[in-house]
PDB file of C-alpha atoms and ligand atoms in Angstrom:
ATOM      1  CA  MET A   1      91.457  60.264  82.335  1.00  0.00           C
ATOM      2  CA  GLN A   2      92.253  57.437  84.862  1.00  0.00           C
ATOM      3  CA  VAL A   3      94.060  54.154  84.140  1.00  0.00           C
ATOM      4  CA  PHE A   4      94.578  51.411  85.995  1.00  0.00           C
ATOM      5  CA  LEU A   5      98.386  50.275  87.155  1.00  0.00           C
ATOM      6  CA  ASN A   6      98.812  47.817  89.686  1.00  0.00           C
ATOM      7  CA  GLY A   7      96.408  48.664  92.722  1.00  0.00           C
ATOM      8  CA  GLN A   8      96.671  51.364  92.136  1.00  0.00           C
ATOM      9  CA  PHE A   9      94.163  54.140  89.795  1.00  0.00           C
ATOM     10  CA  LEU A  10      96.007  57.054  88.556  1.00  0.00           C
ATOM     11  CA  ASN A  11      95.039  59.853  86.134  1.00  0.00           C
ATOM     12  CA  LYS A  12      97.480  58.779  82.778  1.00  0.00           C
ATOM     13  CA  GLU A  13     100.379  61.092  82.880  1.00  0.00           C
ATOM     14  CA  ASP A  14     101.122  59.410  86.397  1.00  0.00           C
ATOM     15  CA  ALA A  15     100.715  55.855  85.124  1.00  0.00           C
ATOM     16  CA  LYS A  16     104.702  55.484  84.565  1.00  0.00           C
ATOM     17  CA  VAL A  17     106.550  51.754  83.062  1.00  0.00           C
ATOM     18  CA  SER A  18     109.121  50.504  83.609  1.00  0.00           C
ATOM     19  CA  VAL A  19     111.374  50.233  80.109  1.00  0.00           C
ATOM     20  CA  PHE A  20     112.938  47.269  81.452  1.00  0.00           C
ATOM     21  CA  ASP A  21     109.159  45.719  81.635  1.00  0.00           C
ATOM     22  CA  ARG A  22     108.919  42.676  79.792  1.00  0.00           C
ATOM     23  CA  GLY A  23     106.265  43.834  77.377  1.00  0.00           C
ATOM     24  CA  PHE A  24     108.258  46.641  76.234  1.00  0.00           C
ATOM     25  CA  LEU A  25     111.374  45.010  75.801  1.00  0.00           C
ATOM     26  CA  PHE A  26     109.678  41.925  74.294  1.00  0.00           C
ATOM     27  CA  GLY A  27     106.007  41.681  73.639  1.00  0.00           C
ATOM     28  CA  ASP A  28     105.628  39.993  76.336  1.00  0.00           C
ATOM     29  CA  GLY A  29     102.314  39.781  77.397  1.00  0.00           C
ATOM     30  CA  VAL A  30      97.974  39.279  76.592  1.00  0.00           C
ATOM     31  CA  TYR A  31      95.185  41.292  76.328  1.00  0.00           C
ATOM     32  CA  GLU A  32      91.685  41.627  76.216  1.00  0.00           C
ATOM     33  CA  VAL A  33      89.403  44.238  74.978  1.00  0.00           C
ATOM     34  CA  ILE A  34      85.908  44.602  76.294  1.00  0.00           C
ATOM     35  CA  PRO A  35      83.229  46.742  74.759  1.00  0.00           C
ATOM     36  CA  VAL A  36      80.757  48.931  77.059  1.00  0.00           C
ATOM     37  CA  TYR A  37      77.286  49.926  76.118  1.00  0.00           C
ATOM     38  CA  ALA A  38      75.529  52.540  77.712  1.00  0.00           C
ATOM     39  CA  ASN A  39      77.820  51.776  81.192  1.00  0.00           C
ATOM     40  CA  LYS A  40      77.564  48.117  80.673  1.00  0.00           C
ATOM     41  CA  MET A  41      80.454  45.291  79.899  1.00  0.00           C
ATOM     42  CA  PHE A  42      79.234  43.050  77.694  1.00  0.00           C
ATOM     43  CA  ARG A  43      80.383  39.449  77.586  1.00  0.00           C
ATOM     44  CA  PHE A  44      82.325  40.039  80.620  1.00  0.00           C
ATOM     45  CA  HIS A  45      82.512  36.645  81.620  1.00  0.00           C
ATOM     46  CA  GLU A  46      83.963  35.316  78.065  1.00  0.00           C
ATOM     47  CA  HIS A  47      86.175  37.718  77.781  1.00  0.00           C
ATOM     48  CA  ILE A  48      87.206  37.138  81.535  1.00  0.00           C
ATOM     49  CA  VAL A  49      87.906  33.981  80.614  1.00  0.00           C
ATOM     50  CA  ARG A  50      89.437  33.940  77.354  1.00  0.00           C
ATOM     51  CA  LEU A  51      92.249  36.068  78.981  1.00  0.00           C
ATOM     52  CA  GLU A  52      92.748  33.551  82.024  1.00  0.00           C
ATOM     53  CA  ASN A  53      92.852  30.974  79.073  1.00  0.00           C
ATOM     54  CA  SER A  54      95.851  33.454  77.633  1.00  0.00           C
ATOM     55  CA  LEU A  55      97.413  33.776  80.632  1.00  0.00           C
ATOM     56  CA  ASN A  56      97.709  29.873  81.290  1.00  0.00           C
ATOM     57  CA  ALA A  57      98.580  28.992  77.672  1.00  0.00           C
ATOM     58  CA  ILE A  58     101.585  32.026  78.183  1.00  0.00           C
ATOM     59  CA  HIS A  59     102.470  30.844  81.639  1.00  0.00           C
ATOM     60  CA  ILE A  60     101.634  33.852  84.077  1.00  0.00           C
ATOM     61  CA  ASN A  61      99.567  33.544  87.186  1.00  0.00           C
ATOM     62  CA  ASN A  62      95.913  35.145  86.790  1.00  0.00           C
ATOM     63  CA  PRO A  63      96.523  38.104  88.988  1.00  0.00           C
ATOM     64  CA  TYR A  64      92.989  38.718  89.803  1.00  0.00           C
ATOM     65  CA  ASN A  65      89.815  36.476  90.380  1.00  0.00           C
ATOM     66  CA  GLN A  66      86.749  37.095  88.282  1.00  0.00           C
ATOM     67  CA  SER A  67      85.363  39.562  90.905  1.00  0.00           C
ATOM     68  CA  GLU A  68      88.621  40.725  92.050  1.00  0.00           C
ATOM     69  CA  TRP A  69      88.722  41.793  87.831  1.00  0.00           C
ATOM     70  CA  GLN A  70      85.019  42.980  87.557  1.00  0.00           C
ATOM     71  CA  ASN A  71      84.817  45.653  91.157  1.00  0.00           C
ATOM     72  CA  ILE A  72      88.626  47.055  88.351  1.00  0.00           C
ATOM     73  CA  CYS A  73      86.508  47.780  85.291  1.00  0.00           C
ATOM     74  CA  GLN A  74      83.846  48.532  87.113  1.00  0.00           C
ATOM     75  CA  ASP A  75      85.308  50.755  89.212  1.00  0.00           C
ATOM     76  CA  LEU A  76      87.080  52.215  85.959  1.00  0.00           C
ATOM     77  CA  ILE A  77      84.564  53.491  83.991  1.00  0.00           C
ATOM     78  CA  LYS A  78      82.705  54.886  86.619  1.00  0.00           C
ATOM     79  CA  VAL A  79      84.741  57.394  86.191  1.00  0.00           C
ATOM     80  CA  SER A  80      85.719  57.818  82.955  1.00  0.00           C
ATOM     81  CA  GLN A  81      84.389  59.804  79.912  1.00  0.00           C
ATOM     82  CA  SER A  82      80.231  60.236  79.423  1.00  0.00           C
ATOM     83  CA  GLY A  83      79.393  58.490  76.213  1.00  0.00           C
ATOM     84  CA  ASP A  84      77.429  55.512  75.446  1.00  0.00           C
ATOM     85  CA  ASN A  85      80.323  53.430  73.823  1.00  0.00           C
ATOM     86  CA  LYS A  86      82.983  52.699  75.087  1.00  0.00           C
ATOM     87  CA  ALA A  87      85.986  50.030  75.541  1.00  0.00           C
ATOM     88  CA  LEU A  88      87.723  48.217  77.825  1.00  0.00           C
ATOM     89  CA  TYR A  89      91.277  47.839  77.431  1.00  0.00           C
ATOM     90  CA  ILE A  90      93.548  45.432  79.601  1.00  0.00           C
ATOM     91  CA  GLN A  91      96.812  43.930  79.307  1.00  0.00           C
ATOM     92  CA  VAL A  92      98.932  41.785  81.402  1.00  0.00           C
ATOM     93  CA  THR A  93     102.890  41.773  80.876  1.00  0.00           C
ATOM     94  CA  ARG A  94     105.214  38.705  82.787  1.00  0.00           C
ATOM     95  CA  GLY A  95     106.691  42.106  84.695  1.00  0.00           C
ATOM     96  CA  VAL A  96     109.992  43.689  85.095  1.00  0.00           C
ATOM     97  CA  SER A  97     113.595  42.357  84.408  1.00  0.00           C
ATOM     98  CA  GLU A  98     116.817  42.334  82.764  1.00  0.00           C
ATOM     99  CA  ARG A  99     116.708  41.915  78.854  1.00  0.00           C
ATOM    100  CA  GLN A 100     116.557  37.880  78.155  1.00  0.00           C
ATOM    101  CA  HIS A 101     114.982  35.525  77.129  1.00  0.00           C
ATOM    102  CA  LEU A 102     114.109  33.247  79.780  1.00  0.00           C
ATOM    103  CA  TYR A 103     111.971  33.767  83.207  1.00  0.00           C
ATOM    104  CA  GLU A 104     111.546  33.550  86.287  1.00  0.00           C
ATOM    105  CA  ASP A 105     108.309  31.394  87.577  1.00  0.00           C
ATOM    106  CA  THR A 106     108.236  34.415  90.569  1.00  0.00           C
ATOM    107  CA  MET A 107     108.108  37.853  88.183  1.00  0.00           C
ATOM    108  CA  VAL A 108     105.189  39.581  89.710  1.00  0.00           C
ATOM    109  CA  PRO A 109     103.035  40.873  86.605  1.00  0.00           C
ATOM    110  CA  THR A 110     102.741  44.495  85.475  1.00  0.00           C
ATOM    111  CA  VAL A 111      98.867  44.792  85.048  1.00  0.00           C
ATOM    112  CA  PHE A 112      97.152  48.077  83.246  1.00  0.00           C
ATOM    113  CA  VAL A 113      93.413  48.890  82.478  1.00  0.00           C
ATOM    114  CA  MET A 114      91.772  51.902  80.621  1.00  0.00           C
ATOM    115  CA  CYS A 115      88.728  52.445  79.007  1.00  0.00           C
ATOM    116  CA  ASN A 116      88.202  54.406  76.355  1.00  0.00           C
ATOM    117  CA  LYS A 117      85.371  55.388  73.490  1.00  0.00           C
ATOM    118  CA  ILE A 118      84.874  53.279  70.518  1.00  0.00           C
ATOM    119  CA  TYR A 119      86.068  55.964  67.843  1.00  0.00           C
ATOM    120  CA  SER A 120      85.048  53.363  65.246  1.00  0.00           C
ATOM    121  CA  ARG A 121      82.814  54.130  61.592  1.00  0.00           C
ATOM    122  CA  PRO A 122      79.780  53.440  60.405  1.00  0.00           C
ATOM    123  CA  PHE A 123      80.194  50.452  59.096  1.00  0.00           C
ATOM    124  CA  ASP A 124      76.493  49.861  57.679  1.00  0.00           C
ATOM    125  CA  GLU A 125      77.529  51.121  53.895  1.00  0.00           C
ATOM    126  CA  GLY A 126      80.312  47.844  53.686  1.00  0.00           C
ATOM    127  CA  VAL A 127      83.625  48.327  54.191  1.00  0.00           C
ATOM    128  CA  GLY A 128      86.559  47.275  51.345  1.00  0.00           C
ATOM    129  CA  ALA A 129      89.203  44.515  51.931  1.00  0.00           C
ATOM    130  CA  ILE A 130      92.427  42.802  50.562  1.00  0.00           C
ATOM    131  CA  ILE A 131      93.455  39.123  50.739  1.00  0.00           C
ATOM    132  CA  HIS A 132      97.219  39.158  52.514  1.00  0.00           C
ATOM    133  CA  GLU A 133      98.739  35.551  53.310  1.00  0.00           C
ATOM    134  CA  ASP A 134      98.736  35.108  57.408  1.00  0.00           C
ATOM    135  CA  ILE A 135     102.124  35.898  58.327  1.00  0.00           C
ATOM    136  CA  ARG A 136     101.317  35.397  62.046  1.00  0.00           C
ATOM    137  CA  TRP A 137     102.842  33.111  64.337  1.00  0.00           C
ATOM    138  CA  HIS A 138     100.880  29.440  64.803  1.00  0.00           C
ATOM    139  CA  ARG A 139      98.949  30.358  68.323  1.00  0.00           C
ATOM    140  CA  CYS A 140      96.362  33.082  67.761  1.00  0.00           C
ATOM    141  CA  ASP A 141      94.328  31.199  70.005  1.00  0.00           C
ATOM    142  CA  ILE A 142      96.462  33.337  72.217  1.00  0.00           C
ATOM    143  CA  LYS A 143      95.209  36.919  72.816  1.00  0.00           C
ATOM    144  CA  ALA A 144      99.194  38.538  72.652  1.00  0.00           C
ATOM    145  CA  ILE A 145     100.352  41.943  72.850  1.00  0.00           C
ATOM    146  CA  THR A 146     102.523  41.050  70.131  1.00  0.00           C
ATOM    147  CA  LEU A 147     100.845  42.675  66.885  1.00  0.00           C
ATOM    148  CA  LEU A 148     104.083  43.674  64.452  1.00  0.00           C
ATOM    149  CA  PRO A 149     102.145  41.233  60.999  1.00  0.00           C
ATOM    150  CA  ASN A 150      98.198  42.811  62.191  1.00  0.00           C
ATOM    151  CA  ILE A 151      99.311  46.242  61.884  1.00  0.00           C
ATOM    152  CA  LEU A 152     101.772  45.729  59.117  1.00  0.00           C
ATOM    153  CA  LEU A 153      98.251  43.889  57.458  1.00  0.00           C
ATOM    154  CA  ARG A 154      95.757  46.550  58.541  1.00  0.00           C
ATOM    155  CA  GLN A 155      98.355  49.808  57.681  1.00  0.00           C
ATOM    156  CA  LEU A 156      98.793  47.662  54.054  1.00  0.00           C
ATOM    157  CA  ALA A 157      94.904  47.200  54.053  1.00  0.00           C
ATOM    158  CA  LYS A 158      94.733  51.190  54.330  1.00  0.00           C
ATOM    159  CA  ASP A 159      96.992  51.944  52.448  1.00  0.00           C
ATOM    160  CA  THR A 160      95.811  49.474  48.921  1.00  0.00           C
ATOM    161  CA  GLY A 161      92.611  52.297  47.956  1.00  0.00           C
ATOM    162  CA  GLY A 162      91.724  52.460  51.455  1.00  0.00           C
ATOM    163  CA  ALA A 163      90.309  49.628  52.521  1.00  0.00           C
ATOM    164  CA  TYR A 164      89.410  48.891  56.717  1.00  0.00           C
ATOM    165  CA  GLU A 165      90.558  45.000  56.904  1.00  0.00           C
ATOM    166  CA  ALA A 166      93.376  42.666  54.714  1.00  0.00           C
ATOM    167  CA  ILE A 167      91.391  38.885  55.234  1.00  0.00           C
ATOM    168  CA  LEU A 168      94.069  36.429  55.959  1.00  0.00           C
ATOM    169  CA  ILE A 169      95.130  33.247  53.725  1.00  0.00           C
ATOM    170  CA  ARG A 170      96.668  30.320  55.531  1.00  0.00           C
ATOM    171  CA  ASP A 171      97.418  26.672  53.285  1.00  0.00           C
ATOM    172  CA  ASN A 172      94.623  27.635  50.689  1.00  0.00           C
ATOM    173  CA  LYS A 173      92.277  28.549  53.615  1.00  0.00           C
ATOM    174  CA  VAL A 174      90.475  31.618  55.114  1.00  0.00           C
ATOM    175  CA  THR A 175      91.669  32.485  59.455  1.00  0.00           C
ATOM    176  CA  GLU A 176      90.653  35.523  60.402  1.00  0.00           C
ATOM    177  CA  GLY A 177      90.705  39.287  59.429  1.00  0.00           C
ATOM    178  CA  ALA A 178      93.945  41.537  60.919  1.00  0.00           C
ATOM    179  CA  ALA A 179      91.801  42.491  63.795  1.00  0.00           C
ATOM    180  CA  SER A 180      88.767  40.508  63.302  1.00  0.00           C
ATOM    181  CA  ASN A 181      87.016  37.013  62.902  1.00  0.00           C
ATOM    182  CA  VAL A 182      85.438  36.246  58.882  1.00  0.00           C
ATOM    183  CA  PHE A 183      82.477  35.176  58.048  1.00  0.00           C
ATOM    184  CA  ILE A 184      80.811  33.807  54.481  1.00  0.00           C
ATOM    185  CA  VAL A 185      77.588  32.962  53.398  1.00  0.00           C
ATOM    186  CA  LYS A 186      77.096  31.289  49.728  1.00  0.00           C
ATOM    187  CA  GLY A 187      73.250  30.154  49.064  1.00  0.00           C
ATOM    188  CA  THR A 188      70.965  30.600  52.469  1.00  0.00           C
ATOM    189  CA  SER A 189      74.487  29.279  54.628  1.00  0.00           C
ATOM    190  CA  VAL A 190      76.838  31.206  56.408  1.00  0.00           C
ATOM    191  CA  TYR A 191      80.553  29.685  57.148  1.00  0.00           C
ATOM    192  CA  THR A 192      83.440  30.791  59.432  1.00  0.00           C
ATOM    193  CA  PRO A 193      86.392  29.156  60.340  1.00  0.00           C
ATOM    194  CA  PRO A 194      86.373  26.650  63.070  1.00  0.00           C
ATOM    195  CA  LYS A 195      88.024  27.706  66.292  1.00  0.00           C
ATOM    196  CA  ASP A 196      91.919  26.619  65.873  1.00  0.00           C
ATOM    197  CA  GLY A 197      95.179  27.990  66.734  1.00  0.00           C
ATOM    198  CA  SER A 198      95.077  29.647  63.639  1.00  0.00           C
ATOM    199  CA  ILE A 199      91.997  31.734  65.172  1.00  0.00           C
ATOM    200  CA  LEU A 200      91.464  34.073  67.923  1.00  0.00           C
ATOM    201  CA  PRO A 201      87.948  32.582  69.246  1.00  0.00           C
ATOM    202  CA  GLY A 202      86.508  36.101  68.168  1.00  0.00           C
ATOM    203  CA  ILE A 203      83.951  36.758  71.223  1.00  0.00           C
ATOM    204  CA  THR A 204      81.008  38.636  68.809  1.00  0.00           C
ATOM    205  CA  ARG A 205      82.345  35.880  66.745  1.00  0.00           C
ATOM    206  CA  ASP A 206      80.868  32.858  68.854  1.00  0.00           C
ATOM    207  CA  LEU A 207      77.933  36.170  69.811  1.00  0.00           C
ATOM    208  CA  LEU A 208      76.576  35.847  65.813  1.00  0.00           C
ATOM    209  CA  VAL A 209      77.176  31.861  65.165  1.00  0.00           C
ATOM    210  CA  GLU A 210      74.064  31.276  68.779  1.00  0.00           C
ATOM    211  CA  LEU A 211      72.010  34.293  67.953  1.00  0.00           C
ATOM    212  CA  LEU A 212      71.897  33.299  63.975  1.00  0.00           C
ATOM    213  CA  ARG A 213      71.462  29.361  65.148  1.00  0.00           C
ATOM    214  CA  ASP A 214      69.106  30.256  67.763  1.00  0.00           C
ATOM    215  CA  SER A 215      66.861  32.430  64.720  1.00  0.00           C
ATOM    216  CA  GLY A 216      67.300  29.674  62.802  1.00  0.00           C
ATOM    217  CA  GLN A 217      69.530  30.573  60.248  1.00  0.00           C
ATOM    218  CA  LEU A 218      71.747  27.758  59.217  1.00  0.00           C
ATOM    219  CA  VAL A 219      75.844  28.064  60.524  1.00  0.00           C
ATOM    220  CA  TYR A 220      79.381  26.046  59.370  1.00  0.00           C
ATOM    221  CA  GLU A 221      82.281  26.247  61.306  1.00  0.00           C
ATOM    222  CA  GLU A 222      83.842  25.450  58.611  1.00  0.00           C
ATOM    223  CA  ALA A 223      87.138  26.154  56.648  1.00  0.00           C
ATOM    224  CA  ILE A 224      86.837  28.130  53.971  1.00  0.00           C
ATOM    225  CA  SER A 225      88.859  27.989  51.002  1.00  0.00           C
ATOM    226  CA  LEU A 226      90.407  31.110  49.231  1.00  0.00           C
ATOM    227  CA  GLU A 227      88.083  30.203  46.173  1.00  0.00           C
ATOM    228  CA  ALA A 228      84.774  29.845  48.361  1.00  0.00           C
ATOM    229  CA  LEU A 229      85.792  33.113  49.599  1.00  0.00           C
ATOM    230  CA  LYS A 230      85.757  34.673  46.296  1.00  0.00           C
ATOM    231  CA  ASP A 231      83.183  33.297  45.012  1.00  0.00           C
ATOM    232  CA  ALA A 232      81.048  34.383  48.495  1.00  0.00           C
ATOM    233  CA  ASP A 233      77.671  35.746  47.998  1.00  0.00           C
ATOM    234  CA  GLU A 234      78.173  37.497  50.935  1.00  0.00           C
ATOM    235  CA  VAL A 235      81.052  38.713  53.322  1.00  0.00           C
ATOM    236  CA  TRP A 236      80.904  39.516  56.616  1.00  0.00           C
ATOM    237  CA  LEU A 237      83.698  41.134  60.005  1.00  0.00           C
ATOM    238  CA  THR A 238      83.362  40.524  63.094  1.00  0.00           C
ATOM    239  CA  GLY A 239      84.692  42.370  66.535  1.00  0.00           C
ATOM    240  CA  SER A 240      84.499  44.059  69.709  1.00  0.00           C
ATOM    241  CA  THR A 241      84.678  46.659  67.817  1.00  0.00           C
ATOM    242  CA  THR A 242      84.046  46.471  64.364  1.00  0.00           C
ATOM    243  CA  GLY A 243      80.660  44.778  65.106  1.00  0.00           C
ATOM    244  CA  VAL A 244      79.171  42.918  61.949  1.00  0.00           C
ATOM    245  CA  ALA A 245      80.783  45.136  59.225  1.00  0.00           C
ATOM    246  CA  PRO A 246      79.558  43.456  56.304  1.00  0.00           C
ATOM    247  CA  VAL A 247      82.833  43.343  53.276  1.00  0.00           C
ATOM    248  CA  ILE A 248      81.147  45.093  49.219  1.00  0.00           C
ATOM    249  CA  GLN A 249      85.443  45.321  47.809  1.00  0.00           C
ATOM    250  CA  ILE A 250      87.830  42.276  48.525  1.00  0.00           C
ATOM    251  CA  ASP A 251      90.958  43.264  46.390  1.00  0.00           C
ATOM    252  CA  GLY A 252      88.844  46.212  44.189  1.00  0.00           C
ATOM    253  CA  ILE A 253      86.300  43.081  43.350  1.00  0.00           C
ATOM    254  CA  SER A 254      82.745  43.491  44.547  1.00  0.00           C
ATOM    255  CA  VAL A 255      81.099  41.031  46.604  1.00  0.00           C
ATOM    256  CA  GLY A 256      77.417  39.698  45.438  1.00  0.00           C
ATOM    257  CA  ASN A 257      76.502  43.385  43.895  1.00  0.00           C
ATOM    258  CA  GLY A 258      78.738  45.738  45.321  1.00  0.00           C
ATOM    259  CA  LYS A 259      75.980  46.042  48.711  1.00  0.00           C
ATOM    260  CA  PRO A 260      75.582  45.395  52.024  1.00  0.00           C
ATOM    261  CA  GLY A 261      73.694  41.430  51.980  1.00  0.00           C
ATOM    262  CA  GLY A 262      70.488  40.840  53.051  1.00  0.00           C
ATOM    263  CA  LEU A 263      71.895  38.444  55.338  1.00  0.00           C
ATOM    264  CA  TRP A 264      74.333  40.770  56.380  1.00  0.00           C
ATOM    265  CA  LYS A 265      70.980  42.886  56.976  1.00  0.00           C
ATOM    266  CA  SER A 266      69.031  40.523  59.390  1.00  0.00           C
ATOM    267  CA  ALA A 267      72.337  39.416  60.970  1.00  0.00           C
ATOM    268  CA  ASN A 268      73.191  43.142  61.837  1.00  0.00           C
ATOM    269  CA  ASN A 269      69.394  43.227  63.295  1.00  0.00           C
ATOM    270  CA  ILE A 270      69.288  40.662  65.291  1.00  0.00           C
ATOM    271  CA  PHE A 271      73.043  41.689  66.684  1.00  0.00           C
ATOM    272  CA  ASN A 272      71.312  45.958  67.473  1.00  0.00           C
ATOM    273  CA  ALA A 273      68.506  44.025  69.099  1.00  0.00           C
ATOM    274  CA  TYR A 274      70.895  41.964  71.432  1.00  0.00           C
ATOM    275  CA  ILE A 275      72.088  44.632  72.139  1.00  0.00           C
ATOM    276  CA  GLU A 276      69.692  47.242  72.862  1.00  0.00           C
ATOM    277  CA  LYS A 277      67.986  44.830  74.855  1.00  0.00           C
ATOM    278  CA  ILE A 278      71.333  44.752  77.375  1.00  0.00           C
ATOM    279  CA  LYS A 279      71.350  47.975  77.600  1.00  0.00           C
ATOM    280  CA  LYS A 280      67.209  48.052  78.766  1.00  0.00           C
ATOM    281  CA  ILE A 281      68.171  45.154  81.315  1.00  0.00           C
ATOM    282  CA  THR A 282      71.358  47.602  82.479  1.00  0.00           C
ATOM    283  CA  ILE A 283      68.417  51.010  82.949  1.00  0.00           C
ATOM    284  CA  ARG A 284      66.273  47.891  84.683  1.00  0.00           C
ATOM    285  CA  VAL A 285      68.745  47.245  87.430  1.00  0.00           C
ATOM    286  CA  ILE A 286      69.860  50.990  88.055  1.00  0.00           C
ATOM    287  CA  PHE A 287      66.411  52.025  88.729  1.00  0.00           C
ATOM    288  CA  VAL A 288      65.871  48.320  91.284  1.00  0.00           C
ATOM    289  CA  LEU A 289      69.017  49.327  93.301  1.00  0.00           C
TER     290      LEU A 289
HETATM  291  N1  LIG B   1      90.437  42.704  68.117  1.00  0.00           N
HETATM  292  N2  LIG B   1      91.068  38.079  65.359  1.00  0.00           N
HETATM  293  C1  LIG B   1      91.636  39.127  65.924  1.00  0.00           C
HETATM  294  C2  LIG B   1      92.672  39.095  65.362  1.00  0.00           C
HETATM  295  C3  LIG B   1      91.206  40.655  66.767  1.00  0.00           C
HETATM  296  O1  LIG B   1      92.132  40.674  67.378  1.00  0.00           O
HETATM  297  C4  LIG B   1      90.364  40.765  66.753  1.00  0.00           C
HETATM  298  C5  LIG B   1      89.620  41.940  68.467  1.00  0.00           C
HETATM  299  C6  LIG B   1      89.369  39.184  66.562  1.00  0.00           C
HETATM  300  C7  LIG B   1      87.651  40.130  67.051  1.00  0.00           C
HETATM  301  O2  LIG B   1      87.446  39.880  68.600  1.00  0.00           O
HETATM  302  P1  LIG B   1      85.574  39.845  69.770  1.00  0.00           P
HETATM  303  O3  LIG B   1      85.074  39.576  68.286  1.00  0.00           O
HETATM  304  O4  LIG B   1      86.617  39.042  70.336  1.00  0.00           O
HETATM  305  O5  LIG B   1      86.931  41.622  69.848  1.00  0.00           O
HETATM  306  C8  LIG B   1      89.134  38.657  66.207  1.00  0.00           C
HETATM  307  C9  LIG B   1      90.553  43.997  69.207  1.00  0.00           C
HETATM  308  C10 LIG B   1      89.349  44.495  69.179  1.00  0.00           C
HETATM  309  C11 LIG B   1      92.087  44.614  69.232  1.00  0.00           C
HETATM  310  O6  LIG B   1      92.736  43.482  68.740  1.00  0.00           O
HETATM  311  O7  LIG B   1      91.584  45.605  69.683  1.00  0.00           O
END
């Protein structure tokens, strides 16, 4: 397996980072995960814009422009293992220095990119979730590599009867999952929390909102109370490696009738049809070339 590290494509065994890297010492960096379907990057522009926003927010200069990122990612896809569904992982840290909290503006960021197969389990049967207080910081719009709360929350979910996700609550309102965004259905309407500092502006979330609205579905970007979550007819999770997953149980209690709901089925069909369309466009482009 080849990875990209600081300007070089290397075998993963040869890719080495200093123990003084601030990513290692402080978790001082940001990341992106970009799905790759049929060797085509999915919503690449949106992911790179979000990376740029995360970098700006923590005062790291973006080391590459969009076309440079595109070339690096495409070269990695070419040398990565075959397989239909992959994901690119991009990580940029502030770089190497002595361990001190303060940093110099002149630091050279560490850039790491890899391309892996997605080993997501099939979610169509539905997944379980737990509810937990949102114990993260207040800038969840930044895709920071510092993921300790997210890891602990996901693990807690798994250790609580094999649940897939922890749905997080702050000030009695749903924020998001530990690694996904949350949607609920009440009656014929779909709701998802608004994009503020309390959630990651999910690329899958945004696409689903767009696709649903294009199909005539009412979608409200509004605060969702804990009570509304518990009372929802359907609950969905979205994410680059999750797709659109129906939640059928929360804290051991069935959501709706305990089966993936009707609106989820149509939303999932719309989402999958969009991915299939993107894959076909790729094939046509390769053919023309
Ligand atoms: N995480 N919220 C959080 C906290 C996330 O970590 C993620 C994705 C999402 C969904 O965002 P998107 O649709 O852009 O993937 C929401 C990635 C996949 C991860 O950490 O591996």
